[in-house]
CSV table of C-alpha atoms in Angstrom, one decimal:
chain,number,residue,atom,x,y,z
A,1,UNK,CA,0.0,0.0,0.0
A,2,UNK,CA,2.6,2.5,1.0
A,3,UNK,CA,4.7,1.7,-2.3
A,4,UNK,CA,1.6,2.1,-4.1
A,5,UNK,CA,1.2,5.9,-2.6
A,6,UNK,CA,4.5,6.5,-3.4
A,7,UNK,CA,4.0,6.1,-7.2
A,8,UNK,CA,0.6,8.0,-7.5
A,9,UNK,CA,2.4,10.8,-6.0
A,10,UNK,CA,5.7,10.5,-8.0
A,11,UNK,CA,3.1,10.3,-11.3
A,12,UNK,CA,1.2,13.6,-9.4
A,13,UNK,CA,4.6,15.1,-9.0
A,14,UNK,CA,5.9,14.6,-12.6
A,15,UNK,CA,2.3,15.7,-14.5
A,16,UNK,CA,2.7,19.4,-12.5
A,17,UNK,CA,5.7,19.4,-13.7
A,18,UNK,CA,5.0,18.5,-17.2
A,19,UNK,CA,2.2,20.8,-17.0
A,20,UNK,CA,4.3,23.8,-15.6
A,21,UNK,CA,6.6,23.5,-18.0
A,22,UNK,CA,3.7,22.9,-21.0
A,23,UNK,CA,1.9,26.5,-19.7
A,24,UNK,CA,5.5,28.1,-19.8
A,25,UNK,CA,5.6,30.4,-22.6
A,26,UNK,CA,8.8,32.0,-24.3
A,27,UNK,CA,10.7,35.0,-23.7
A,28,UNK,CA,9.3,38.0,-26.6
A,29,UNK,CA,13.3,39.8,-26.2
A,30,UNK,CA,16.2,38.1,-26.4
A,31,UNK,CA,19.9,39.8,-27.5
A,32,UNK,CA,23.2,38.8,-28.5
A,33,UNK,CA,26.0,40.9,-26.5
A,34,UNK,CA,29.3,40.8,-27.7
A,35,UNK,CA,31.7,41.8,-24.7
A,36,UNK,CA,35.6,43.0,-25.0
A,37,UNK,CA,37.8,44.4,-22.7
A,38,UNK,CA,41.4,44.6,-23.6
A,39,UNK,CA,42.6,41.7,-25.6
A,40,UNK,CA,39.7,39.6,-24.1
A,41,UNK,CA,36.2,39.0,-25.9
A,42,UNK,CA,33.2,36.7,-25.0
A,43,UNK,CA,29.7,36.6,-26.1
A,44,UNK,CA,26.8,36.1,-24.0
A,45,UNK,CA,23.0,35.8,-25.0
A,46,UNK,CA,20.2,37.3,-22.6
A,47,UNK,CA,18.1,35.5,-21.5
A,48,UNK,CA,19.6,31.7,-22.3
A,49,UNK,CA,16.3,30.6,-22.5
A,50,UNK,CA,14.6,31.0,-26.2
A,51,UNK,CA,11.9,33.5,-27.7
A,52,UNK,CA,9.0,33.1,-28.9
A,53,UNK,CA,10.1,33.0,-32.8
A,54,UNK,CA,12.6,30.2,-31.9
A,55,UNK,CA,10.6,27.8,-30.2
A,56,UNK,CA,7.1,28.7,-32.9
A,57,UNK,CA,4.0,26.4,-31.6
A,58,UNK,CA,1.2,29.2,-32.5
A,59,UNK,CA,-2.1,27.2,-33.1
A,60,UNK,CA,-4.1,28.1,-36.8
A,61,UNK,CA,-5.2,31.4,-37.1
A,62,UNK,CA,-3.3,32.6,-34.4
A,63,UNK,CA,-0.4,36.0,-34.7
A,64,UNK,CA,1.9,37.0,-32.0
A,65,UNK,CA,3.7,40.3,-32.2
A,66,UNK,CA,5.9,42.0,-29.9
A,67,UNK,CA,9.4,40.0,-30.7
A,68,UNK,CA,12.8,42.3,-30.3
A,69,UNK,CA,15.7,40.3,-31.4
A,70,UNK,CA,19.3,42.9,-30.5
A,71,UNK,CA,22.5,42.6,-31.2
A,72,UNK,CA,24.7,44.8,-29.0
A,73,UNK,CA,28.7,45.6,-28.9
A,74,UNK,CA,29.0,46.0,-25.3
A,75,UNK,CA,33.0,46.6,-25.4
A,76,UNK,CA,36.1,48.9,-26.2
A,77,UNK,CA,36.4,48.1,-30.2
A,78,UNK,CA,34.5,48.2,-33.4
A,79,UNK,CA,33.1,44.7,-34.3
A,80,UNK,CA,31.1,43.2,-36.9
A,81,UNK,CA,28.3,40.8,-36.5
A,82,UNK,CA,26.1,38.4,-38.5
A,83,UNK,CA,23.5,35.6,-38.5
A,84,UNK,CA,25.1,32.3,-39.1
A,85,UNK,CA,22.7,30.0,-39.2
A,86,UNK,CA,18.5,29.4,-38.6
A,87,UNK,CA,18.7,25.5,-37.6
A,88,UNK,CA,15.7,24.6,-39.0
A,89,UNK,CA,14.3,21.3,-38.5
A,90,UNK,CA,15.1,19.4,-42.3
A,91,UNK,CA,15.0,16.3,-40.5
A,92,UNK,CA,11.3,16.7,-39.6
A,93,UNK,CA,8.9,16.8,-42.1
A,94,UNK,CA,5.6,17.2,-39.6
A,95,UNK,CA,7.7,20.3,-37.9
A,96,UNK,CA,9.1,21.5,-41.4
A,97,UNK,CA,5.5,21.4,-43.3
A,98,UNK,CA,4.4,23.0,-40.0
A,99,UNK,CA,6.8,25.7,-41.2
A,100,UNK,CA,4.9,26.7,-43.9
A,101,UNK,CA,2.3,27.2,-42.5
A,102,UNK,CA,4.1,30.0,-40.0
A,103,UNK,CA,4.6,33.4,-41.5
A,104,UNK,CA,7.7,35.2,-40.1
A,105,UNK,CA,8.2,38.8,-40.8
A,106,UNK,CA,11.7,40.3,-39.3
A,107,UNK,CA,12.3,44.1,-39.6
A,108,UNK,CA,15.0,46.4,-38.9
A,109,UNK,CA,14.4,49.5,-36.8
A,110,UNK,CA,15.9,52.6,-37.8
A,111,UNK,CA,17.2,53.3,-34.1
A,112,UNK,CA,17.2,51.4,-31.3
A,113,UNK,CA,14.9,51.7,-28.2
A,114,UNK,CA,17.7,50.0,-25.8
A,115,UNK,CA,21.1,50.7,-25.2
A,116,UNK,CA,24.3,48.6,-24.3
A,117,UNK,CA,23.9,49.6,-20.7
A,118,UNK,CA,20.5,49.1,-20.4
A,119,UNK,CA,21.2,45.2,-22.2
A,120,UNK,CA,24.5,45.5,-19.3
A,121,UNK,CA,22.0,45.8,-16.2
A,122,UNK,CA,20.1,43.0,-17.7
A,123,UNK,CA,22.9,40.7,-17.9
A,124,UNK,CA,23.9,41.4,-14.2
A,125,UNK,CA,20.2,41.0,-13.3
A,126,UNK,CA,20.4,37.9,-14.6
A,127,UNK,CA,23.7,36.9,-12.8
A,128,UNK,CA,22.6,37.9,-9.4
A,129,UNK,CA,19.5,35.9,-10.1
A,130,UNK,CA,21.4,32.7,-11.2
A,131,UNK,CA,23.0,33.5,-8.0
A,132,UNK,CA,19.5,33.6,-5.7
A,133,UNK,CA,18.3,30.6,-7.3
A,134,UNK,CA,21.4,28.6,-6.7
A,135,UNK,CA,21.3,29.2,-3.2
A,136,UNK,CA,17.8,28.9,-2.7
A,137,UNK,CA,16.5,25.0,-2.7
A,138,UNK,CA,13.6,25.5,-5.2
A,139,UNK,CA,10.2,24.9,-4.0
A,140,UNK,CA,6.7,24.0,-5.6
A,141,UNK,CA,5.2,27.1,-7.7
A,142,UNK,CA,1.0,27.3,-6.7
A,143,UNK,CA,0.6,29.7,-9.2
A,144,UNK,CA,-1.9,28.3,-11.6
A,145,UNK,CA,-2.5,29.8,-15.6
A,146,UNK,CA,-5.6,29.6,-17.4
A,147,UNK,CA,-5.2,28.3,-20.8
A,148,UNK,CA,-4.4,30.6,-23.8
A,149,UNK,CA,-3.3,33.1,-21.1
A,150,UNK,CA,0.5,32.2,-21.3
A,151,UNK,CA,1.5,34.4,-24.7
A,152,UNK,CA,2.3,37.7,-24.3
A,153,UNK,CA,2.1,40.0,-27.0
A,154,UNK,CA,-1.0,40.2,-29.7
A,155,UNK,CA,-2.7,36.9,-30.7
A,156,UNK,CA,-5.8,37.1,-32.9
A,157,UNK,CA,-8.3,34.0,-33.8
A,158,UNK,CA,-10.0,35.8,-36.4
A,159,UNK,CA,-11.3,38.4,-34.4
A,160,UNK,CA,-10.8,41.2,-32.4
A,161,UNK,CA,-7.5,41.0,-29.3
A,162,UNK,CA,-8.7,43.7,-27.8
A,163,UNK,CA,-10.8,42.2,-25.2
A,164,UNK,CA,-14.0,43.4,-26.4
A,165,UNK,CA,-16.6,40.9,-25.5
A,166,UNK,CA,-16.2,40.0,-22.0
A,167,UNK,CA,-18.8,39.9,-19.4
A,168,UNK,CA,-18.3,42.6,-16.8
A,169,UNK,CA,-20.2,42.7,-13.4
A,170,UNK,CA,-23.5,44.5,-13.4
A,171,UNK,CA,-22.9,46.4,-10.5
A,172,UNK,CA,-25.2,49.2,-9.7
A,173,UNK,CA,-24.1,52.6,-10.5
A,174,UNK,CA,-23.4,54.4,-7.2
A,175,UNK,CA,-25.2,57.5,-7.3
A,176,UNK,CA,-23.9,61.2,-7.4
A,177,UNK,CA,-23.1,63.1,-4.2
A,178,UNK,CA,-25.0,65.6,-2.9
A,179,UNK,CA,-24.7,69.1,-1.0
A,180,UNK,CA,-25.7,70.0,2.3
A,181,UNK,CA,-29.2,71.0,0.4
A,182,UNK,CA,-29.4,67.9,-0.7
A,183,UNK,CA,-28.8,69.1,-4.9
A,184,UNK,CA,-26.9,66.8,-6.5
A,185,UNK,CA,-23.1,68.0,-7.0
A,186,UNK,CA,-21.9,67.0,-10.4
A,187,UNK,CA,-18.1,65.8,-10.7
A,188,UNK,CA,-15.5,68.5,-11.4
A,189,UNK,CA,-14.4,68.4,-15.0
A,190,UNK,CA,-10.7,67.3,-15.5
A,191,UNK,CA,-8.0,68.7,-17.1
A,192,UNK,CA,-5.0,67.5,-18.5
A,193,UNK,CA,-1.5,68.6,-17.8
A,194,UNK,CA,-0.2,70.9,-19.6
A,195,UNK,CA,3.0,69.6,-19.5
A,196,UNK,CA,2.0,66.3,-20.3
A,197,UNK,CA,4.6,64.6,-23.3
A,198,UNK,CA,2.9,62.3,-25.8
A,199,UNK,CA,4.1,58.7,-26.5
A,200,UNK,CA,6.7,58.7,-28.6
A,201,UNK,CA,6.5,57.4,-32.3
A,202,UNK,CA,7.6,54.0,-33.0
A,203,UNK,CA,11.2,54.2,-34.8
A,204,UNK,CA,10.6,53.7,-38.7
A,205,UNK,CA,11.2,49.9,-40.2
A,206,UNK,CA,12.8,48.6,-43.1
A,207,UNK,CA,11.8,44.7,-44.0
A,208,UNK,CA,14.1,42.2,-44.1
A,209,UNK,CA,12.5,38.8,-44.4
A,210,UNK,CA,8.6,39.0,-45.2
A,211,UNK,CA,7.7,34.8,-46.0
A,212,UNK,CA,7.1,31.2,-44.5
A,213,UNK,CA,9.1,30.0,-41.9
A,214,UNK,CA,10.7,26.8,-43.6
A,215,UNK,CA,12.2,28.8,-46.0
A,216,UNK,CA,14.1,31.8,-44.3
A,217,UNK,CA,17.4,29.9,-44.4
A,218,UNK,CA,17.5,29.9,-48.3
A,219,UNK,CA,19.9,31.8,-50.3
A,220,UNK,CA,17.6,34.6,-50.4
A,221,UNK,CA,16.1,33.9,-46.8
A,222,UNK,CA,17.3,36.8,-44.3
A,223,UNK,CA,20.5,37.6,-44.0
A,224,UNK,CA,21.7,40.1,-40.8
A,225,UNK,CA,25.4,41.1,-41.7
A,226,UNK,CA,27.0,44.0,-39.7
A,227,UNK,CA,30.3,45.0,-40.8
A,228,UNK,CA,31.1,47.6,-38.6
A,229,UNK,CA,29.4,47.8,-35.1
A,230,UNK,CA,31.0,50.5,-32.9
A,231,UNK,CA,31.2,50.5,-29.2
A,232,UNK,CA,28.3,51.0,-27.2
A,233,UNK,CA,26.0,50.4,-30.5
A,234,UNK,CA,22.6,48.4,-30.3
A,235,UNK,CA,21.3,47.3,-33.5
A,236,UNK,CA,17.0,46.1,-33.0
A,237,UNK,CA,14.6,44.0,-35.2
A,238,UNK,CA,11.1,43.3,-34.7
A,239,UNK,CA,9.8,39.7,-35.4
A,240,UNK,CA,6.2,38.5,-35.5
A,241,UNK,CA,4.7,35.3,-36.1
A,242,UNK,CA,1.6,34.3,-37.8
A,243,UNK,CA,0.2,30.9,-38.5
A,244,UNK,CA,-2.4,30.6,-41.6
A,245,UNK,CA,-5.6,29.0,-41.0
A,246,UNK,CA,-5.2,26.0,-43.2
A,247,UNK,CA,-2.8,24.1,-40.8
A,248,UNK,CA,-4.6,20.8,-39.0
A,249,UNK,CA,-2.8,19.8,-36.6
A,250,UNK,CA,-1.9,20.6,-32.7
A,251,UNK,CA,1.3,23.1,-33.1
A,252,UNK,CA,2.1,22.4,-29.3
A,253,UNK,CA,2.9,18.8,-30.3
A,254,UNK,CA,5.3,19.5,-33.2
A,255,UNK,CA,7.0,22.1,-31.7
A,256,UNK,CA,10.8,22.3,-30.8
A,257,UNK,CA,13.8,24.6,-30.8
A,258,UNK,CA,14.8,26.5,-33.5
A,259,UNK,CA,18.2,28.0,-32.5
A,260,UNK,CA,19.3,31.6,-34.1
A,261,UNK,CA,23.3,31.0,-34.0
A,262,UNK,CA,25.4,34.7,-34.5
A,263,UNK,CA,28.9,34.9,-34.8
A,264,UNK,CA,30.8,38.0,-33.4
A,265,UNK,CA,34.4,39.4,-34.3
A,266,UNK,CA,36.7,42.4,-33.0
A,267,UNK,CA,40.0,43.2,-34.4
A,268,UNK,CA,42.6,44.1,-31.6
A,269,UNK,CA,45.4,46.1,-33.3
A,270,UNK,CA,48.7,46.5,-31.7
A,271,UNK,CA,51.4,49.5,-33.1
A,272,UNK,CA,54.7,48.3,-32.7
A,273,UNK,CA,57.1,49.9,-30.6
A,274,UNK,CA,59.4,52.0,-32.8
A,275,UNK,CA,63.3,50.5,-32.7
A,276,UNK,CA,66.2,52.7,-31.2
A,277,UNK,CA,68.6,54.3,-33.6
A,278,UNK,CA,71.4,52.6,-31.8
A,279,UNK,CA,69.6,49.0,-31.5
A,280,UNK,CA,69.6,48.2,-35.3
A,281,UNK,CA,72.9,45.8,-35.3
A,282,UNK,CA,73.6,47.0,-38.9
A,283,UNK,CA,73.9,50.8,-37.8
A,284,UNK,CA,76.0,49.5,-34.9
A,285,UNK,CA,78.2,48.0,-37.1
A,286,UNK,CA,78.6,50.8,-39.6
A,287,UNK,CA,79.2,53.2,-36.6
A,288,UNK,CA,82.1,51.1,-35.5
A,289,UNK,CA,83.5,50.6,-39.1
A,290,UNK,CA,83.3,54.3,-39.1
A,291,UNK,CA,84.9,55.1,-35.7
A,292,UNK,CA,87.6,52.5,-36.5
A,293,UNK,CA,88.2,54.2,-39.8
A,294,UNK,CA,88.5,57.8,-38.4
A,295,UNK,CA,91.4,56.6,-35.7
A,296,UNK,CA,93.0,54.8,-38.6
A,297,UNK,CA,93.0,58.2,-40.6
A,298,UNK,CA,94.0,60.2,-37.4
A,299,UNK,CA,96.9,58.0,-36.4
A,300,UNK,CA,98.3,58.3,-40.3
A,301,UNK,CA,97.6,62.0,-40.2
A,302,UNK,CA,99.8,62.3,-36.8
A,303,UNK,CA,102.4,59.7,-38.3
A,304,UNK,CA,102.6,61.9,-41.2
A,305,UNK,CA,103.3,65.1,-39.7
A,306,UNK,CA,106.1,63.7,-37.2
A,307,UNK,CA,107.8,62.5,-40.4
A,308,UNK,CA,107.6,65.7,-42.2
A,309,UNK,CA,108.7,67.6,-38.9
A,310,UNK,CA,111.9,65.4,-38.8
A,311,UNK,CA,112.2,65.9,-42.4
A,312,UNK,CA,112.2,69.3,-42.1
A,313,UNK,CA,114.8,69.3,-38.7
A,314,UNK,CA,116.9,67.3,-41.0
């Protein structure tokens, strides 16, 4: 009996956590920091777990908005940066017909809405939270999520995301309050701040992969190459997905990891230190040829003139 309670709750224990992880959604931000200091670089990608556009399990009719993929030079040099590879699934035909069903539109924006220190504080956000959870035993999470409630950004199913729709509670209006005469007192009107500063406009966009998902590692799929990134600079696309409403099937089941792989690069140049006049061993040598030459010439000269002295006495 007891070993027989200890499987049903082993079995309990393993379907919340199936289930947990099943309602976890993916991140809509991720970026690629590259990070130099000296003659030292590393790379680091925030968060390490993937977004939504690399793990894709939208359902038919179904568009999700809202992705920012960045790549950011958070270091002392210029550095250029490109996408390597989209590891699509070409072993997996169910996944990879799946695929082409999913729209995927990536655009670059004209400036960034981010910059390297604000990617900087989330990187050591997310060491100093590695660091909590580590030494932290990890309990049971209680929190329970209603299905369809896990995505995040805009998800339409052929109608309206607004929210429009939902039941509200009929509560009775509370009436107005009154003056000491008992007239009603109507509300004062209110008036905005003058100093109030309107949202700003989105930056402006300029396409650079507008197709299906199975195809966007082709030739002419999208290609991210940036020669010259200087230091401190953020570049930022916006990625949405949509999935057409001719797919049958349960996306959920198909889906897997699509890793984006970048590649990162800094030159480090180094001047050389300028050699000494009197270092080079050639001029070294013709400076003592030279010297030797001169006392050579001297000690004739003198030998010469005490013979023509004598000469002369004679």
């Amino acid at each position: 009996m007891r070993k027989a309670a200890v499987r049903l709750a082993a079995l309990l224990s393993l379907f919340c956590l199936l289930g947990g992880h099943a309602a976890a959604q993916p991140n809509d931000q991720r970026a690629f920091v590259l990070i130099t200091e000296g003659e030292v670089g590393m790379t680091q990608t925030v968060p390490e777990e993937p977004a939504f556009w690399e793990y894709p399990q939208l359902p038919a009719g179904q568009r999700r908005t809202g992705g920012i993929l960045r790549l950011v030079n958070h270091g002392e040099r210029t550095a250029s940066m490109s996408l390597t590879e989209i590891a699509l699934p070409y072993g997996n035909d169910e996944l990879l017909a799946y695929l082409g069903h999913v729209r995927i539109t990536v655009a670059e924006r004209e400036r960034a809405t981010a910059s390297a220190e604000d990617i900087a504080a989330l990187l050591s956000t997310a060491a100093a939270t590695e660091e909590t959870e580590s030494s932290v035993p990890a309990e049971g999470n209680s929190t329970e999520e209603e299905p369809g409630s896990g995505i995040t950004g805009e998800e339409t199913a052929g109608g309206d995301s607004s929210g429009e729709g939902t039941s509200a509670s009929a509560d009775p209006a509370e009436p107005a309050p009154a003056d000491a005469a008992g007239d009603a007192v109507s509300p004062e009107p209110t008036v905005a701040a003058a100093d109030e500063v309107p949202p700003a406009e989105p930056p402006a966009e300029r396409i650079l992969y507008d197709g299906a998902y199975s195809h966007i590692a082709d030739e002419d799929g999208l290609k991210i190459e940036i020669p010259n990134m200087q230091p401190g600079e953020v570049r930022e696309y916006t990625v949405t997905l949509q999935c057409d409403f001719t797919f049958e099937g349960d996306a959920a089941l198909l889906a897997m990891p699509i890793p984006w792989r970048f590649s990162a690069s800094s030159s480090y140049t180094v001047i050389p230190e300028r050699p000494s006049f009197w270092s080079d061993p050639l001029m070294a040598s013709l400076l003592c040829a030279a010297g030797a030459l001169l006392i050579v010439i001297g000690a004739a000269a003198a030998v010469r003139a005490v013979w023509r002295k004598r000469k002369r006495a004679s």
